[in-house]
Short mmCIF file of C-alpha atoms in Angstrom, two decimals:
data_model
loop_
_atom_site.label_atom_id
_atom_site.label_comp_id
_atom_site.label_asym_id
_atom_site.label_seq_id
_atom_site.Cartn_x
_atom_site.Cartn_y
_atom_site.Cartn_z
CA UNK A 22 97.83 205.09 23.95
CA UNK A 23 95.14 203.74 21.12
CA UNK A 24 94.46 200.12 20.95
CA UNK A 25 96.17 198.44 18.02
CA UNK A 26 93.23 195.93 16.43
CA UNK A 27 96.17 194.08 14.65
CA UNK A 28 97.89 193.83 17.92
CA UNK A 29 94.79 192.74 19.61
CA UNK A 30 94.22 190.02 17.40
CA UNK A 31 97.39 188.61 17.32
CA UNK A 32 97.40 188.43 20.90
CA UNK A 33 94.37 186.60 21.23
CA UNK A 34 95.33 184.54 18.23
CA UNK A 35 98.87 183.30 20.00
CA UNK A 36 96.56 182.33 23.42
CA UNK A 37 93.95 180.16 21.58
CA UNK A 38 96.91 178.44 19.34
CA UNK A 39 98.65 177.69 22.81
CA UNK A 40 95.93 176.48 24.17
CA UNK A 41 95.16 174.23 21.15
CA UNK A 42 98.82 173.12 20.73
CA UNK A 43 99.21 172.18 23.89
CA UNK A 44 95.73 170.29 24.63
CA UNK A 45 96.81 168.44 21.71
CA UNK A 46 100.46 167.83 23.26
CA UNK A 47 98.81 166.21 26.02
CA UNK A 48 98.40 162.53 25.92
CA UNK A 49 97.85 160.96 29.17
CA UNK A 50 97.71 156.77 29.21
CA UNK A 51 94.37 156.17 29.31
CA UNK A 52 92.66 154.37 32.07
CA UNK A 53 90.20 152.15 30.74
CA UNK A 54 89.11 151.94 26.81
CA UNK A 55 86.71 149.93 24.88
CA UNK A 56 89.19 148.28 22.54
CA UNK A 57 89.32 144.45 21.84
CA UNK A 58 92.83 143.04 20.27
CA UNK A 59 95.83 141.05 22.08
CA UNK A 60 97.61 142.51 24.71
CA UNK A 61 100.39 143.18 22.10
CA UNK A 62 98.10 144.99 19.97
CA UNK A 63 96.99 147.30 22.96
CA UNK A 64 100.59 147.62 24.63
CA UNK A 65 101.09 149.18 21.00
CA UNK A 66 98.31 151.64 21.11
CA UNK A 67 99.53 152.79 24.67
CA UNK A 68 103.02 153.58 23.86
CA UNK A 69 102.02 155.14 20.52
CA UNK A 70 100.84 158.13 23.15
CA UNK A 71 104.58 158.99 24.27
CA UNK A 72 105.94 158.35 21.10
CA UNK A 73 103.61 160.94 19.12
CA UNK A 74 104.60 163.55 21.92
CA UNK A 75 107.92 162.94 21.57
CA UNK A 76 107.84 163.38 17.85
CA UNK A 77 105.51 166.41 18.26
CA UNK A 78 108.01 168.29 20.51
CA UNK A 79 111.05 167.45 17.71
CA UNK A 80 108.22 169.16 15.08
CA UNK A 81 107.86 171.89 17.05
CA UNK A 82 111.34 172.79 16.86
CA UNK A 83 111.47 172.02 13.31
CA UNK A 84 108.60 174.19 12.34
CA UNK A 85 109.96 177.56 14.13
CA UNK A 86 113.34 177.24 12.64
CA UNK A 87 111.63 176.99 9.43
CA UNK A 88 109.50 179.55 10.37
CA UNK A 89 112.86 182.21 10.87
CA UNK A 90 114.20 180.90 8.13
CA UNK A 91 111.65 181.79 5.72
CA UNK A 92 110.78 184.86 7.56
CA UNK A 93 107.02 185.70 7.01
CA UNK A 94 104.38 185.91 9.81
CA UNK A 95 102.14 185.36 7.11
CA UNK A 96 103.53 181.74 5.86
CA UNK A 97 103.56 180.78 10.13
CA UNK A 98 100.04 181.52 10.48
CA UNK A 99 99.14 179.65 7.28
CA UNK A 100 101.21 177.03 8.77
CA UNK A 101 99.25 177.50 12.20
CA UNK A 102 96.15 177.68 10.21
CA UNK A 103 96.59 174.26 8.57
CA UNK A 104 97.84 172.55 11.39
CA UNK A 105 94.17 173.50 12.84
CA UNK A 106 92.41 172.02 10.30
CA UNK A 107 94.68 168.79 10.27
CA UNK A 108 93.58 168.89 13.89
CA UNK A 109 89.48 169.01 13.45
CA UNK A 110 89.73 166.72 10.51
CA UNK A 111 91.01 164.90 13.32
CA UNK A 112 88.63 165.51 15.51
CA UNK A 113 85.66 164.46 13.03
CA UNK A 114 87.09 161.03 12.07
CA UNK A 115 87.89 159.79 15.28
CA UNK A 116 84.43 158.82 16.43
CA UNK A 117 84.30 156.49 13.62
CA UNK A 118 87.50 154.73 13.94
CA UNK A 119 87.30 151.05 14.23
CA UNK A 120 91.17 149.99 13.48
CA UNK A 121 93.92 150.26 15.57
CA UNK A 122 96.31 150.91 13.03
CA UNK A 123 94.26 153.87 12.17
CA UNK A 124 94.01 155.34 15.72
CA UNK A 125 97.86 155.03 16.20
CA UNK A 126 98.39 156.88 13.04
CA UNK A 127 95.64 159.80 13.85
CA UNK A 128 97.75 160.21 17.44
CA UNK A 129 100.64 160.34 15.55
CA UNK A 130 99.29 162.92 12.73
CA UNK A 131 97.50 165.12 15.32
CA UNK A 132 100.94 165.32 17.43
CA UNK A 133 102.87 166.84 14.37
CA UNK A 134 99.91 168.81 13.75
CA UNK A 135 100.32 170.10 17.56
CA UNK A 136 103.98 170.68 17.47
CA UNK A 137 103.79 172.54 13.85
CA UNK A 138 101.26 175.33 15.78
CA UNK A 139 103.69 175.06 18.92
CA UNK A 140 106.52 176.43 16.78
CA UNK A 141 105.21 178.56 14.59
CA UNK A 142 103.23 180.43 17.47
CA UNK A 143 106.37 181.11 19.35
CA UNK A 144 108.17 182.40 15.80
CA UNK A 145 105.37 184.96 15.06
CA UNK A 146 105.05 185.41 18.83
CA UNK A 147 108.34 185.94 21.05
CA UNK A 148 108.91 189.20 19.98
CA UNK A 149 105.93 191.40 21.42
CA UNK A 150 105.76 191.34 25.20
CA UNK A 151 102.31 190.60 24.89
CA UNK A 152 102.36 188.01 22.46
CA UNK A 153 104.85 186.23 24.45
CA UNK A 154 102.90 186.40 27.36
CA UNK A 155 99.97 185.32 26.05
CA UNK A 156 101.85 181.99 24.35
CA UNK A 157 103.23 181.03 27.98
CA UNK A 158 99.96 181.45 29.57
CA UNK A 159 98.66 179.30 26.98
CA UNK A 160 100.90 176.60 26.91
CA UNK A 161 101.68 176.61 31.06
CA UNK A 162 97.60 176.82 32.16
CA UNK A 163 96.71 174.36 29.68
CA UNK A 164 99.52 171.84 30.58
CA UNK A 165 98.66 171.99 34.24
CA UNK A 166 94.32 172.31 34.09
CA UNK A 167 94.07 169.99 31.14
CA UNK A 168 94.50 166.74 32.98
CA UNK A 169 91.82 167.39 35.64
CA UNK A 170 88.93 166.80 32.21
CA UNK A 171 90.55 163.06 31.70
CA UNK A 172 88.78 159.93 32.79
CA UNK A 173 87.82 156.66 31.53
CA UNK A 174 86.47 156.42 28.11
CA UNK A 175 83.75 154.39 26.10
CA UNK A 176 85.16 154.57 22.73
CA UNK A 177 88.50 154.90 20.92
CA UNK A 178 90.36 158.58 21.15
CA UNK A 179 93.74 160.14 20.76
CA UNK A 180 93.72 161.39 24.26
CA UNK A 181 92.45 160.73 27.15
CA UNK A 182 91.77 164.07 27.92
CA UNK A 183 89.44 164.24 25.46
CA UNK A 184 89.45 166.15 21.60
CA UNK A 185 89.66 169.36 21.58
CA UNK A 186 86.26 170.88 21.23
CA UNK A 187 84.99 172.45 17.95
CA UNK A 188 84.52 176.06 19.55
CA UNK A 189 88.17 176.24 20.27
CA UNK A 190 89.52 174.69 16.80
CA UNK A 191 86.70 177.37 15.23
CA UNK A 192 87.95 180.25 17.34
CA UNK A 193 91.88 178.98 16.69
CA UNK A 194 91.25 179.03 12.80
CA UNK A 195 89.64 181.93 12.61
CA UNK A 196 92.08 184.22 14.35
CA UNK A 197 95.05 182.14 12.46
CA UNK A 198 93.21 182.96 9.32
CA UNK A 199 92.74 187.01 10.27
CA UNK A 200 96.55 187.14 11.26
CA UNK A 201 97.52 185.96 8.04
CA UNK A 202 94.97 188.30 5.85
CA UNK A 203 96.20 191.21 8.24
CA UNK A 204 99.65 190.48 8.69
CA UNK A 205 102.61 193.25 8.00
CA UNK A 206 104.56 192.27 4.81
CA UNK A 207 107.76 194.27 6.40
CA UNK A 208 107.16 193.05 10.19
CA UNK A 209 109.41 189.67 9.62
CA UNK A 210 110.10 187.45 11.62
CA UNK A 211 113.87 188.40 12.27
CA UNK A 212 116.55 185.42 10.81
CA UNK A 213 118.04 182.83 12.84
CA UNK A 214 121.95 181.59 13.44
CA UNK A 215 122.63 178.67 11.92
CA UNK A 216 124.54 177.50 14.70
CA UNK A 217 121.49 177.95 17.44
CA UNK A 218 119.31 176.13 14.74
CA UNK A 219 121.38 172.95 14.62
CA UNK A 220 121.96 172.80 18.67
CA UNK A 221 118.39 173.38 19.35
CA UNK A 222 117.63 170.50 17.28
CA UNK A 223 120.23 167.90 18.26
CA UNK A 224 119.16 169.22 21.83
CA UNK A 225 115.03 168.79 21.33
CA UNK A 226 115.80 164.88 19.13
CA UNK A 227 118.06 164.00 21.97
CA UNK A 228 116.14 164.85 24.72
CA UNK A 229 112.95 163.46 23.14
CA UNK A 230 114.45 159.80 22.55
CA UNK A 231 116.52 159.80 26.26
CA UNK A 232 113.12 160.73 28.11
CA UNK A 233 110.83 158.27 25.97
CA UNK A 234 113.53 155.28 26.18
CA UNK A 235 114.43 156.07 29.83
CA UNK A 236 109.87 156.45 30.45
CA UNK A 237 109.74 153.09 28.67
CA UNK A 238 112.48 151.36 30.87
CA UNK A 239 110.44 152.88 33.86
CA UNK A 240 107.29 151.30 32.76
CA UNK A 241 107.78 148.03 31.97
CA UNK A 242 109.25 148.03 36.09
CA UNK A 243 105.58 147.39 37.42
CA UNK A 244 105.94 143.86 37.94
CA UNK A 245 109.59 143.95 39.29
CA UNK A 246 110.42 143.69 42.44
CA UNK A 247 110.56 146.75 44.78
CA UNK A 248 114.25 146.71 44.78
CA UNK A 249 114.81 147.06 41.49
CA UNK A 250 112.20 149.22 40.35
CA UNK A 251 113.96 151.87 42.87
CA UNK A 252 117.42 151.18 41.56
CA UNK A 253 115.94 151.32 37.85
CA UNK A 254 113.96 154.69 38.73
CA UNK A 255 116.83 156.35 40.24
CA UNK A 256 119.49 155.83 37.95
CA UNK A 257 116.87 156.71 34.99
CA UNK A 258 116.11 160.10 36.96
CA UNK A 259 119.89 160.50 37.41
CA UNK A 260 120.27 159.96 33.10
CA UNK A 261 117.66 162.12 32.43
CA UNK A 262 119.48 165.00 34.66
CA UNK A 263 122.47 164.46 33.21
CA UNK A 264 121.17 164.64 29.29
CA UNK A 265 119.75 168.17 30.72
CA UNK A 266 122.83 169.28 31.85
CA UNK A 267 124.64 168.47 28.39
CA UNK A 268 121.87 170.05 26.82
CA UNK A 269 121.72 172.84 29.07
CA UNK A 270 125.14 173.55 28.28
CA UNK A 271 124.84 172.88 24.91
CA UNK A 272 122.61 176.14 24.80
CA UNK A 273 124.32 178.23 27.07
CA UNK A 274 121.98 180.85 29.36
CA UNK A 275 123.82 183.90 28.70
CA UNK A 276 122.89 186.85 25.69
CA UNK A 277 119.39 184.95 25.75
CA UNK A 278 119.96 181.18 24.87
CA UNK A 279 117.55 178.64 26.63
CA UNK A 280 119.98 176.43 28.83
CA UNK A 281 118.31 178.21 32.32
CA UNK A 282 114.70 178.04 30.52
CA UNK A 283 115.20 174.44 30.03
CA UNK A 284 115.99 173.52 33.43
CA UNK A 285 112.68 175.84 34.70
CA UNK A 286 110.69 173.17 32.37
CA UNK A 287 112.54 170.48 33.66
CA UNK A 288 111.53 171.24 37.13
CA UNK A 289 108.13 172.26 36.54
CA UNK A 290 107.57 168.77 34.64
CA UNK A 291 109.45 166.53 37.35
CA UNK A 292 107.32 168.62 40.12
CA UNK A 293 104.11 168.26 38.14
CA UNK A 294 104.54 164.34 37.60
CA UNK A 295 103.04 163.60 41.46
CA UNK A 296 100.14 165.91 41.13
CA UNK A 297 99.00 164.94 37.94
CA UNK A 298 98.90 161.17 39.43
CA UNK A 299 96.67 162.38 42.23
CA UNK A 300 94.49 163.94 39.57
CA UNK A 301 93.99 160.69 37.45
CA UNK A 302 93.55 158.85 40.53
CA UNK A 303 90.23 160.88 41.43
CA UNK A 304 89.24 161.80 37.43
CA UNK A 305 85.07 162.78 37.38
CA UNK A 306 84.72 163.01 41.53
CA UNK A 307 85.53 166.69 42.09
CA UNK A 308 83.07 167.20 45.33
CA UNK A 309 82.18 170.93 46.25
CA UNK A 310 83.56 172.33 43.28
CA UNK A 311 81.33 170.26 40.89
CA UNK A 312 83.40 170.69 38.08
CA UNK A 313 87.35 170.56 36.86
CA UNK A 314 86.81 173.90 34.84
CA UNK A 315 87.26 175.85 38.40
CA UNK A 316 90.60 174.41 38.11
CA UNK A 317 91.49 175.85 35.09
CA UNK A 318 90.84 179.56 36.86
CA UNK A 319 93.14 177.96 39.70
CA UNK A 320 95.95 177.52 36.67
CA UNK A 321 95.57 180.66 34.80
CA UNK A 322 95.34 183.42 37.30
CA UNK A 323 98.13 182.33 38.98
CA UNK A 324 99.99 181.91 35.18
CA UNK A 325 99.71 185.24 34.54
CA UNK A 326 100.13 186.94 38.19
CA UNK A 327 103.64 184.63 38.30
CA UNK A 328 104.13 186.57 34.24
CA UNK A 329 103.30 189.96 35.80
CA UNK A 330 105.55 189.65 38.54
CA UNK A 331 108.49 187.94 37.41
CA UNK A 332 111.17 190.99 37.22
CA UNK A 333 110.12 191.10 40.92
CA UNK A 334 110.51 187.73 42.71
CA UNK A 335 113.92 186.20 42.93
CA UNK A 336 114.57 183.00 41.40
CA UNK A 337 114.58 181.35 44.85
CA UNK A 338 111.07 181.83 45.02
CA UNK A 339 109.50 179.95 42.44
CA UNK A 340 111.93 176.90 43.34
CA UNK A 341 110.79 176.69 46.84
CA UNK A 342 107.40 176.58 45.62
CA UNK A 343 108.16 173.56 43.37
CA UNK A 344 109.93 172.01 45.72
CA UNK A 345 107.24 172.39 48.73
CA UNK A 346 104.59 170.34 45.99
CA UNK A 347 106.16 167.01 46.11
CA UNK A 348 106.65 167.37 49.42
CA UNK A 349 103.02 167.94 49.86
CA UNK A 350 102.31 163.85 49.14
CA UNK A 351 104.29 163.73 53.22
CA UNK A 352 101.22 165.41 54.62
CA UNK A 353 97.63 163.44 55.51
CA UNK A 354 95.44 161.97 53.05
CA UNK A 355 93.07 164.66 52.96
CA UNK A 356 95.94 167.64 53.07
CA UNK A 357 97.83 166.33 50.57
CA UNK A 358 94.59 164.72 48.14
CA UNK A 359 92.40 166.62 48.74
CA UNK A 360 90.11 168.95 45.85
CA UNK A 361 91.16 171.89 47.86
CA UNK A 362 95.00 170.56 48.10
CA UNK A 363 94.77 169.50 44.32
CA UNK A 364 93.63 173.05 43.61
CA UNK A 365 96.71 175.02 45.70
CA UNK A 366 98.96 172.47 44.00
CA UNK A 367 97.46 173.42 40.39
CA UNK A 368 98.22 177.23 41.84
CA UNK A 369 101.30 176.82 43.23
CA UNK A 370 102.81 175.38 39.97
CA UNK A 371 101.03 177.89 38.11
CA UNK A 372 102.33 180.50 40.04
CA UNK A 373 106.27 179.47 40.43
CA UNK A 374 105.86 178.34 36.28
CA UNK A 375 104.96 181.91 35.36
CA UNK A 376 107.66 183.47 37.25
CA UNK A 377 110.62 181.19 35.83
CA UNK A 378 109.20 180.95 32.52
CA UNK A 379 108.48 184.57 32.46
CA UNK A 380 112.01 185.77 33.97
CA UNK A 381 113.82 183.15 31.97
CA UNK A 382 112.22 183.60 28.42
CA UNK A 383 115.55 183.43 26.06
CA UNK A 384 115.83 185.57 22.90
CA UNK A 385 116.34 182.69 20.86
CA UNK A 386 113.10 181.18 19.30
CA UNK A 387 114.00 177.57 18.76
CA UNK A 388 115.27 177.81 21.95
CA UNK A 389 112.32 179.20 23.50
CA UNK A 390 110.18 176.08 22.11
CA UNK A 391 112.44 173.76 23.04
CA UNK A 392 111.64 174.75 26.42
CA UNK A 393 108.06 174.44 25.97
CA UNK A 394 107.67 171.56 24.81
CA UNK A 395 110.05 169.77 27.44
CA UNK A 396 107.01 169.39 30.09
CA UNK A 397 105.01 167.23 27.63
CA UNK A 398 107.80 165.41 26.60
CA UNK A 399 109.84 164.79 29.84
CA UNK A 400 108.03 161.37 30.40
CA UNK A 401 110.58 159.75 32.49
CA UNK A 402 109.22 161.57 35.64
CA UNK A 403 105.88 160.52 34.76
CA UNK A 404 106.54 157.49 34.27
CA UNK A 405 108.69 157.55 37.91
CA UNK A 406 105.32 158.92 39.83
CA UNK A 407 103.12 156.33 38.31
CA UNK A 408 105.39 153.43 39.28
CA UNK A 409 105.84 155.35 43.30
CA UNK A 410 102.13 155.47 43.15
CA UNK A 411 102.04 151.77 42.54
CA UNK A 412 104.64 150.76 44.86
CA UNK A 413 103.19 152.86 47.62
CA UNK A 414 99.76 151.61 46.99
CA UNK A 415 99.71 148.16 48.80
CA UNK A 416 97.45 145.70 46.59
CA UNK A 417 94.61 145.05 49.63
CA UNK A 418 93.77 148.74 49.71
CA UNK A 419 93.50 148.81 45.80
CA UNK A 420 90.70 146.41 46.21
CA UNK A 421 89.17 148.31 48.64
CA UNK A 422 89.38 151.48 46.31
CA UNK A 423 88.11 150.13 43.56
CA UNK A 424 85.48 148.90 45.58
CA UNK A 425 84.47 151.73 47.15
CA UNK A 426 84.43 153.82 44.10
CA UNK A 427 81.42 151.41 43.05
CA UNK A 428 80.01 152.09 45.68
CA UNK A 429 80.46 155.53 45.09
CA UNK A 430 79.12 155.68 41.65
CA UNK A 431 76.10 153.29 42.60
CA UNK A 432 74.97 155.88 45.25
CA UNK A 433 75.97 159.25 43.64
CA UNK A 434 76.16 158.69 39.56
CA UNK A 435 77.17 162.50 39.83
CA UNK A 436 80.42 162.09 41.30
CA UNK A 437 79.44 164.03 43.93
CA UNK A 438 81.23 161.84 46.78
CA UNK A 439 84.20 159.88 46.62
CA UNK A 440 87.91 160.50 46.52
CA UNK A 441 87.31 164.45 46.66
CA UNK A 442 84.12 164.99 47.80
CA UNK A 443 82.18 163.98 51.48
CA UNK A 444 80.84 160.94 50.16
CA UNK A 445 81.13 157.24 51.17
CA UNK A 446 84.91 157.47 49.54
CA UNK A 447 87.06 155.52 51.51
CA UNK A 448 90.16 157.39 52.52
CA UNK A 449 93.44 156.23 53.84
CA UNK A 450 95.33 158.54 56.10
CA UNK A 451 99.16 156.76 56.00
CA UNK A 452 102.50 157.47 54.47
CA UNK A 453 104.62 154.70 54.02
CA UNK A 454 108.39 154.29 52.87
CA UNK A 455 107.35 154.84 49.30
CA UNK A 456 105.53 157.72 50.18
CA UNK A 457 108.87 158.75 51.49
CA UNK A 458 111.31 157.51 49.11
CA UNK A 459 109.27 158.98 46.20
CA UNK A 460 108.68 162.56 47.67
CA UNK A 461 112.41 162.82 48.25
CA UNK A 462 113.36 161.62 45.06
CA UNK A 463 111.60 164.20 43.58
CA UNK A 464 112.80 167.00 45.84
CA UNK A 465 116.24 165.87 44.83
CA UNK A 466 115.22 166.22 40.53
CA UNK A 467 113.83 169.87 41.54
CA UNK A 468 116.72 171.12 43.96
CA UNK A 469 119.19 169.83 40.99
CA UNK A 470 117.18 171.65 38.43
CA UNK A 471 116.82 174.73 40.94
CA UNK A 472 120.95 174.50 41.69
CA UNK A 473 121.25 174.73 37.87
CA UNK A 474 119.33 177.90 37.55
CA UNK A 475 120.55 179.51 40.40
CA UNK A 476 124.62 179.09 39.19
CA UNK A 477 126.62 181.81 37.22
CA UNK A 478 125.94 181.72 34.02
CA UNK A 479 127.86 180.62 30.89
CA UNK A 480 127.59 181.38 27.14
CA UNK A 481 126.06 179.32 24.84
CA UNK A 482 128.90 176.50 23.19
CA UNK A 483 130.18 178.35 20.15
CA UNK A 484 129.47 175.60 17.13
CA UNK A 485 131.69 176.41 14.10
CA UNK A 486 130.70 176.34 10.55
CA UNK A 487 132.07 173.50 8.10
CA UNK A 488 134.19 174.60 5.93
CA UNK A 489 134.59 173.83 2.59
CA UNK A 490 137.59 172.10 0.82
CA UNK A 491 139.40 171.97 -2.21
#
C-alpha cells in the first residue's frame, strides 16, 4: 500500500497537538515559588491552577462540538493553530510577569487555549484509526511522564511543570498550519446529534465544578484533625463516584457513547493520584537514570503496546493492573518509592490506560473528549492522595526529610543521591494506618470504576427535542 503524505502529516500533527494540549492541561500546585503578597493573595494564585483546568476541560468540549457543527477540518486546525500561538505568546510573556493578577489570568488564558486544541484534535482526529491512536498516545503518555519534569521554581510560571518548550509549540504550529493548507474540502468532519451535544456538555460543566468543589473541600482538610479529614475524604470520594455514575448514565456505553470511556478515565486518574505524589515528593533526584525523560519512554511504549493490543486483552486485565498500583504504596520504602518502582508504576498505568482507552474509544466525539480531559480535571483524588500523604507522614520525619535533602543537595548539587538514588537520602521503611487506610481507599474508587465497566451495558438516555408552541 503507498504512503499517504496527507495522512502522514495529519498523524503526526494530532500527536504533537496532544502532547501540547495536554502539557498545557497539566497544572500541578507548585512546591515552592518566588512570589511575595499575603497569604490570601497566594492561596489565590494556587487555586487559580484547578480552576483554569477545570475551565479548560469544559472548552474542550465546547470547541469539538463546534468543531462538528461547522464541519471543516480546515476551520479545527485553524482553531488548533491559534490556540498554539495563544500558547507561545504565552510562553514569551511569562518570564516577565511581575503581577499576580496577570499570572492568574495567563493560567487561565493558556487553559482555554489547551482545551480549544484538546477538542478540536479529537474532531479532525477520531475518525482514522491512526489519528485516533496517535491523539490517545498523546494525551495518555504526556499526562502520566509530564509530572516527573516538575520541581521547585525561582520565578513566576503557569505550571509547575514547566512551559512548554519552543521546539514543540514550533513543530505543533507548523503541522497545524500544513493540515489546514492541505486539508480535503469534501473530507468533513461528519455532523453531530444535538442531543449528544447538550449531554456531553451538562456532563463535562458538571463534572468539572463537583471535582474542583469536592478537591477544594479536600484541601482546606490539612489542618483538621485526622478524624475528620478521613470522614471528609471519604464521603467526597463517594460524591465524586456517584456524579460519575449519573454521568455515566447520562451517556450511555452502548452504539458508541462514552459512559464506559469515562469510567476508564476515572480509574486511571484516581489510580494515578498516589504515584504522581511519590513523584513530586522526589522532583530533580532521579539516581541511575539521571534524567526524567527515560520516563517518558517508560509511558509511551507501554501507551501504544496497551493501543496495539487492546481487541486482545479482556477488560479484566487492565483493571487489575490499576488496581495492583495503589496497592503498591503497602510494599517497603524502596519497592514501592523507588526510581525503578516509580518507573513500572509509570508503565503499568501506561499499559492498562492504552488498553481501556483503546478498547473503549466511543464513536461520539464530544464524548470522546469528555473522557480525555476527565484525568486532568478529576482533582478530588488528587487532592485525597496529597492529604493521605500528609496524614501518613508523621511531622518528626518531615524534619528529618527536609533535612536530609540539604544534605543531599550540599553534597551532590546533581541530584545524584537522595530519595531515588544511593546517596545519603534518608529512607524510611514503615507503613502505617494511613498507609493502609489510603491504599484501600483507593482500591475501593478503582474496583467501583472497574465494576462499572465490566456490567452489561445500557444505551445512552434518549434526550427529546423542545418543541415548539403555539
Amino acid at each position: 500500500m503507498p504512503l499517504d503524505p496527507r495522512a502522514i502529516l495529519t498523524t503526526v500533527a494530532a500527536l504533537l497537538s496532544a502532547i501540547l494540549a495536554a502539557l498545557a492541561l497539566t497544572n500541578p500546585v507548585l512546591r515552592d515559588w518566588a512570589i511575595v503578597a499575603s497569604p490570601s493573595e497566594v492561596d489565590r494564585w494556587i487555586s487559580s491552577g484547578p480552576t483554569a483546568v477545570g475551565l479548560g476541560a469544559v472548552v474542550a468540549v465546547l470547541a469539538c462540538a463546534l468543531s462538528q457543527r461547522r464541519g471543516s477540518r480546515r476551520a479545527a486546525w485553524i482553531a488548533i493553530a491559534v490556540g498554539v500561538a495563544v500558547i507561545a505568546i504565552i510562553r514569551a510573556v511569562v518570564p516577565e510577569v511581575a503581577s499576580l493578577d496577570l499570572l492568574i489570568a495567563l493560567i487561565i488564558v493558556k487553559s482555554v487555549a489547551a482545551g480549544t486544541i484538546l477538542g478540536c484534535v479529537a474532531a479532525v482526529s477520531w475518525d482514522r484509526t491512526a489519528t485516533k491512536n496517535a491523539t490517545l498516545l498523546g494525551v495518555l503518555a504526556t499526562f502520566l511522564a509530564i509530572r516527573t519534569f516538575a520541581g521547585g521554581t525561582a520565578r513566576m510560571t503557569t505550571s509547575s511543570v514547566g512551559e512548554p518548550s519552543w521546539w514543540l509549540i514550533g513543530a505543533t504550529a507548523a503541522a497545524a498550519i500544513a493540515c489546514a493548507v492541505t486539508a480535503q474540502a469534501g473530507f468533513r468532519i461528519r455532523k453531530p446529534d444535538a442531543g449528544e451535544i447538550r449531554i456531553a456538555l451538562v456532563v463535562i460543566t458538571a463534572l468539572a465544578i463537583g471535582h474542583r468543589v469536592l478537591g477544594a473541600v479536600i484541601d482546606r482538610q490539612q489542618y483538621a484533625s485526622e478524624a475528620t479529614a478521613w470522614i471528609v475524604m471519604v464521603l467526597a470520594a463517594g460524591a465524586a463516584l456517584a456524579l460519575t455514575w449519573i454521568a455515566a448514565y447520562r451517556l450511555g456505553d452502548t452504539s458508541g457513547a462514552g459512559g464506559k470511556f469515562l469510567w476508564a478515565a476515572t480509574a486511571l486518574a484516581a489510580a494515578s493520584a498516589p504515584l504522581f505524589v511519590d513523584i513530586a515528593k522526589g522532583s530533580g533526584h532521579w539516581g541511575d537514570l539521571k534524567s526524567p525523560w527515560v520516563l517518558v519512554l517508560f509511558a509511551a511504549l507501554p501507551v501504544a503496546v496497551g493501543l496495539r493490543l487492546h481487541k486482545q486483552v479482556p477488560h479484566l486485565v487492565p483493571i487489575a493492573v490499576l488496581v495492583a498500583v495503589p496497592l503498591s504504596e503497602l510494599l517497603p520504602f524502596d519497592s514501592a518509592h523507588g526510581v525503578w518502582s516509580i518507573a513500572l508504576k509509570i508503565a503499568a498505568l501506561g499499559f492498562a490506560a492504552g488498553l481501556l482507552f483503546g478498547s473503549l474509544a466511543p464513536g461520539s466525539l464530544v464524548d470522546a473528549t469528555l473522557g480525555l480531559a476527565i484525568p486532568f480535571a478529576a482533582m478530588t483524588f488528587s487532592s485525597i492522595a496529597i492529604l493521605t500523604d500528609q496524614l501518613s507522614f508523621p511531622p518528626m520525619m518531615r524534619s528529618i526529610y527536609i533535612q536530609g535533602q540539604l544534605d543531599i543537595d550540599a553534597v551532590s548539587p546533581h541530584g545524584d543521591g537522595g530519595l531515588f538514588g544511593r546517596g545519603i537520602g534518608i529512607t524510611v521503611d514503615y507503613v502505617t494506618a494511613q498507609t493502609v487506610g489510603a491504599a484501600v481507599l483507593f482500591t475501593l474508587i478503582i474496583g467501583f470504576c472497574g465494576a462499572a465497566i465490566l456490567r452489561r451495558s445500557h444505551p445512552p438516555v434518549e434526550v427529546p427535542e423542545p418543541t415548539e408552541t403555539a
